Amino acid sequence: MNTRIFFASDVHGSERCFRKFVNAAKFYKASALILAGDLTGKILVPIVEGKDGKFRFDFHGEPVTIGKEKVPEYQSELRNAGIYCFATNEAEMEELRADKARSDRMFVEEMKRCLASWVSLAEERLKGTDVMCYISPGNDDRFELDEIIRKGDHVSNPENQVVQVAPKNQMITLGYANITPWHSPREVTEVELKTMIERLADGVTDRAGSIFSIHVPPFGTELDKAPAVDEQLNYVREGMGTVKMTHVGSTAVREAIEKYQPLLGMHGHVHESRGFVKIGRTLCLNPGSDYGDGVLNGGLVSLEDGALKEFVLTSG
Amino acid sequence: MLDAIALNVSNMSAGAALATIGFTMVALSSYTGINLVYASLIAFVFSIPQVVVYTMMTRRLSRTGGDYVWVSRVFGGLFGSAISFMGYTIETLAYLALIALSAVFAIGSVGLFFYPTSSSALGLALPGNLSGSTPYLQALVGVIIFAILIAVNVFRPRFGYKLVSVLAVVGVIALIVGIFVLLSAGQSGVSSYINSLGINGTTYSSLASSYTGSTFSLSACITILPFFAIFVYPWINAGPAVASEIKGSRSIRWNVPIASLVVMVLVTSAFGAMYYAGGYQFVTAALSNGNLVYDYSFNFWTLAMGAANNQAIAWFLGIGWIVWTMAILAYGIIVASRYFFAQAFDRFLPESVAHISSRYGSPTVALTIQLIVTGALVAIGAVLYGGFQSLYAAVIASMIYFIFVGIAGFLYALRDEKGSSKGILGLCGILMALVFAFISYQFFTNPTVWGTSATAFGLPGYDFAYAYAFGSFLLGVVLYLWSKSSHKSKGIDIDLAYKEIPPD
């Protein structure tokens, strides 16, 4: 029996990417959708009304000034690029600058509101289908968000579980990453990561058809090369025209793949390292991410009787 | 931003263009009125629609693979993949062969400059179909140079980028030094060098006085547009090809226009310096004189080396010229691998093309393909068709490809743009397509200038190059259909990889 799975990650709050993700079931005729980590956006941008009635904000580091009638259009554009935003005025901005706790709360509330609306959208659009949509957090996602992805008719959170994703394929899911320079919410040491993976992998009853959906890619492959940063988090240059790329994946993930040899490894985390590699018999995919452009990168996998038939990286 | 600009500057082969212009001037039926300063400026103006299209499209689809992504997403998998495969992936291998042979020419010419009686140097510098040349040795040296650079990328992949950087910086510095040398040497320096060559019946004055035509003709300058298209202005796709790795919106917006301007200033200034020092009449006559161009490798570099009247500066300029060609090769090898990768990720090319050696961490299959195909083209170009000019005609593949990049920009504007952006991108897309349609027409209607009529196995050089170009398109079609059929039987339709999922 042929089963098709669509996998994506790192949409980072992009409304457009999530809408495409949900529609991917119909578009690719997939029976399972997997969104594996880094669901939420990274910034909250105030669109500030000035005394002249014009609204001002920063978009990708550049100042933008618009009239009131253009605000909804730009709010939509910001959301499609994964940027949360809210309209405000100069007086409220002064208050927010003085009260960091309040602005942090606003940021988290916006993440939760957005994710809740996504879960509702997925349930609504997948209603009447047999499609299951697995949405799990990644290292950038705060713990408060887990409760939002409740088990529904079509949406569930497979984090830290073994789930039957296809008739003969079990999937383990882990959104934690090894330590990064960014100090994101879900980071652990390689030793801890190894323990977490092994505990999950030991729960798999059919290893031959198993799928490891682990957010961070295996170390030392073409899937884990990211721009190197220095202590001030500036990019390290290497030669003319290039940023130095360095392996940032997890040695624990690599060891687990070498040890358990699952059918498939589905990864994300490193946006720049779109590609696929084989580690022994295991095919490892990282579709990469272009969420800022509203482009959804993914991996479409065809399974038959538990075996991997074919795959393609998509970009749509 | 400097990094992204530097990438594009490396990709635009100014150093090679300044070395090879004489071969084109000699081959033209008329060189009267060709003013290389104005011609460079006109070619730059013709490239502006392309600069606008690449800048706007990069801002909208800043993705690894650049124009390949735009074309394949606008035209769909079959045509988009096949035209990109022809116009960039495979054409690049022919271009690298062209540059490898021009590196051999540079080595021979520099050797000839310092050792005028050396038959070995002359054998490397002369076109392979002229008496005194050593085409087998040219092929051997060309393949060895290319193989060494491939080996660096196989065994020391991280060193590849550093190598490009060092080579390109030395090349650009040498070019700037060459300009200043010519400006300071002036007419006396140039005439002293030319007269010192001791060519029977040929002096600075005789050459300068032999040219009696006008100093500028628009139509004459337009006839030479394909030369600038082969080497310089259209090659702004390096930055866009790595757009997803460029950090910062200012870099995305400005890397293409600034790189184009920088290269225009370098190339135009170099030609301007030649005219300033030697005078238009002399330079035009000398660049069109087969004896000087072939037997004495007369060009910007050798003129600057001679006018310097200083062995150390001459050596620096000579090495700078050789190094520049190596930089183009070193960079081309890395970029070609990216296109192989992007097409393998889309499953158009076999999965094995994206294989990374676990031992060396390098794309050994993609690099091996480059070595085999480019090595074969170097040998065929040198031995059968007389040198790098024979590979000019293969560039037609890219000119046709750029027509479709322009059309892709136009169609994207119609479909996705609003307001003034729609008009600007749409108009520039159409203008870009028209420019490259015209340049393609120039290639086809003058195949002995933009190619060679030298014949091997009953096939003129330009026909061989056309067969290579269009054969690669057919190969692209066959590969795509084969891949589509193979994947479909396993439950995957690769057409879907090129289509955007509707968000609503």
PDB file of C-alpha atoms in Angstrom, chain A residues 4 16 19-20 23-24 27-28 60 62 125 222 235 237-242 244-245 272 274-276 290 293 295 300 302 309-313 315-316, chain B residues 3 6-7 10 62-63 73 158 161-162 165 168-169 244 247 249-250 253 344-347 351 354 356 487 490-492 496-497 499-504:
ATOM      1  CA  ARG A   4       2.644   9.715   0.898  1.00  0.00           C
ATOM      2  CA  ARG A  16       1.675  32.088   4.136  1.00  0.00           C
ATOM      3  CA  ARG A  19      -1.448  27.957   4.874  1.00  0.00           C
ATOM      4  CA  LYS A  20       0.561  26.276   2.135  1.00  0.00           C
ATOM      5  CA  ASN A  23      -3.010  22.780   1.643  1.00  0.00           C
ATOM      6  CA  ALA A  24      -0.060  20.484   0.837  1.00  0.00           C
ATOM      7  CA  PHE A  27      -1.816  19.449  -3.463  1.00  0.00           C
ATOM      8  CA  TYR A  28       0.581  16.522  -3.022  1.00  0.00           C
ATOM      9  CA  HIS A  60      13.890  43.617   7.221  1.00  0.00           C
ATOM     10  CA  GLU A  62      14.636  49.181   6.637  1.00  0.00           C
ATOM     11  CA  ARG A 125      -9.346  22.499   6.185  1.00  0.00           C
ATOM     12  CA  GLU A 222      25.630  18.533   4.230  1.00  0.00           C
ATOM     13  CA  TYR A 235      29.004  36.220  10.846  1.00  0.00           C
ATOM     14  CA  ARG A 237      33.793  35.729   6.850  1.00  0.00           C
ATOM     15  CA  GLU A 238      35.818  33.230   4.897  1.00  0.00           C
ATOM     16  CA  GLY A 239      37.328  34.341   1.649  1.00  0.00           C
ATOM     17  CA  MET A 240      35.839  36.797  -0.798  1.00  0.00           C
ATOM     18  CA  GLY A 241      32.108  36.640  -1.110  1.00  0.00           C
ATOM     19  CA  THR A 242      31.415  33.975   1.459  1.00  0.00           C
ATOM     20  CA  LYS A 244      32.284  30.708   6.762  1.00  0.00           C
ATOM     21  CA  MET A 245      30.062  27.649   7.027  1.00  0.00           C
ATOM     22  CA  GLU A 272      20.743  27.054   4.712  1.00  0.00           C
ATOM     23  CA  ARG A 274      18.666  22.076   2.160  1.00  0.00           C
ATOM     24  CA  GLY A 275      19.537  18.629   0.909  1.00  0.00           C
ATOM     25  CA  PHE A 276      19.648  14.918   1.500  1.00  0.00           C
ATOM     26  CA  ASP A 290      12.842  30.193   3.073  1.00  0.00           C
ATOM     27  CA  ASP A 293       9.865  34.873   1.460  1.00  0.00           C
ATOM     28  CA  VAL A 295       8.105  29.982   0.342  1.00  0.00           C
ATOM     29  CA  LEU A 300       7.536  14.557  -0.059  1.00  0.00           C
ATOM     30  CA  SER A 302       6.479   7.896  -0.888  1.00  0.00           C
ATOM     31  CA  LYS A 309       9.923   4.102  -2.490  1.00  0.00           C
ATOM     32  CA  GLU A 310      10.915   7.616  -3.505  1.00  0.00           C
ATOM     33  CA  PHE A 311      11.246  11.184  -2.290  1.00  0.00           C
ATOM     34  CA  VAL A 312      11.558  14.718  -3.602  1.00  0.00           C
ATOM     35  CA  LEU A 313      12.415  18.021  -1.976  1.00  0.00           C
ATOM     36  CA  SER A 315       9.794  24.340  -2.817  1.00  0.00           C
ATOM     37  CA  GLY A 316       6.443  25.908  -3.386  1.00  0.00           C
TER      38      GLY A 316
ATOM     39  CA  ASP B   3      31.129  39.900  -0.195  1.00  0.00           C
ATOM     40  CA  ALA B   6      32.896  40.501  -4.856  1.00  0.00           C
ATOM     41  CA  LEU B   7      31.181  37.283  -5.877  1.00  0.00           C
ATOM     42  CA  SER B  10      34.707  37.398  -9.805  1.00  0.00           C
ATOM     43  CA  SER B  62      16.020  35.057  -2.865  1.00  0.00           C
ATOM     44  CA  ARG B  63      16.759  31.379  -3.223  1.00  0.00           C
ATOM     45  CA  ARG B  73       9.093  27.948 -11.293  1.00  0.00           C
ATOM     46  CA  ARG B 158      37.283  24.609   2.206  1.00  0.00           C
ATOM     47  CA  TYR B 161      36.750  29.669  -1.684  1.00  0.00           C
ATOM     48  CA  LYS B 162      39.938  31.042  -0.162  1.00  0.00           C
ATOM     49  CA  SER B 165      39.525  35.203  -2.956  1.00  0.00           C
ATOM     50  CA  ALA B 168      40.652  37.457  -7.592  1.00  0.00           C
ATOM     51  CA  VAL B 169      42.164  40.114  -5.321  1.00  0.00           C
ATOM     52  CA  SER B 244      19.549  32.838   0.379  1.00  0.00           C
ATOM     53  CA  LYS B 247      22.622  38.476   4.810  1.00  0.00           C
ATOM     54  CA  SER B 249      18.239  43.361   2.427  1.00  0.00           C
ATOM     55  CA  ARG B 250      20.662  46.094   1.340  1.00  0.00           C
ATOM     56  CA  ARG B 253      19.136  45.038  -3.365  1.00  0.00           C
ATOM     57  CA  ALA B 344      19.784  17.069  -8.189  1.00  0.00           C
ATOM     58  CA  PHE B 345      17.751  18.295  -5.198  1.00  0.00           C
ATOM     59  CA  ASP B 346      14.834  18.871  -7.577  1.00  0.00           C
ATOM     60  CA  ARG B 347      15.392  15.259  -8.736  1.00  0.00           C
ATOM     61  CA  GLU B 351      20.589  11.698  -6.767  1.00  0.00           C
ATOM     62  CA  ALA B 354      24.661  15.516  -5.165  1.00  0.00           C
ATOM     63  CA  ILE B 356      29.256  14.252  -0.940  1.00  0.00           C
ATOM     64  CA  HIS B 487       9.666   8.837 -10.015  1.00  0.00           C
ATOM     65  CA  LYS B 490       7.373   5.124  -7.359  1.00  0.00           C
ATOM     66  CA  GLY B 491       4.572   7.449  -6.331  1.00  0.00           C
ATOM     67  CA  ILE B 492       6.188  10.882  -6.761  1.00  0.00           C
ATOM     68  CA  LEU B 496       4.980  19.233  -8.240  1.00  0.00           C
ATOM     69  CA  ALA B 497       8.412  20.208  -6.937  1.00  0.00           C
ATOM     70  CA  LYS B 499       4.822  24.417  -8.432  1.00  0.00           C
ATOM     71  CA  GLU B 500       3.709  26.769  -5.701  1.00  0.00           C
ATOM     72  CA  ILE B 501       1.072  25.459  -3.320  1.00  0.00           C
ATOM     73  CA  PRO B 502      -1.871  27.869  -3.288  1.00  0.00           C
ATOM     74  CA  PRO B 503      -1.999  29.314   0.237  1.00  0.00           C
ATOM     75  CA  ASP B 504      -5.753  29.950   0.243  1.00  0.00           C
TER      76      ASP B 504
END
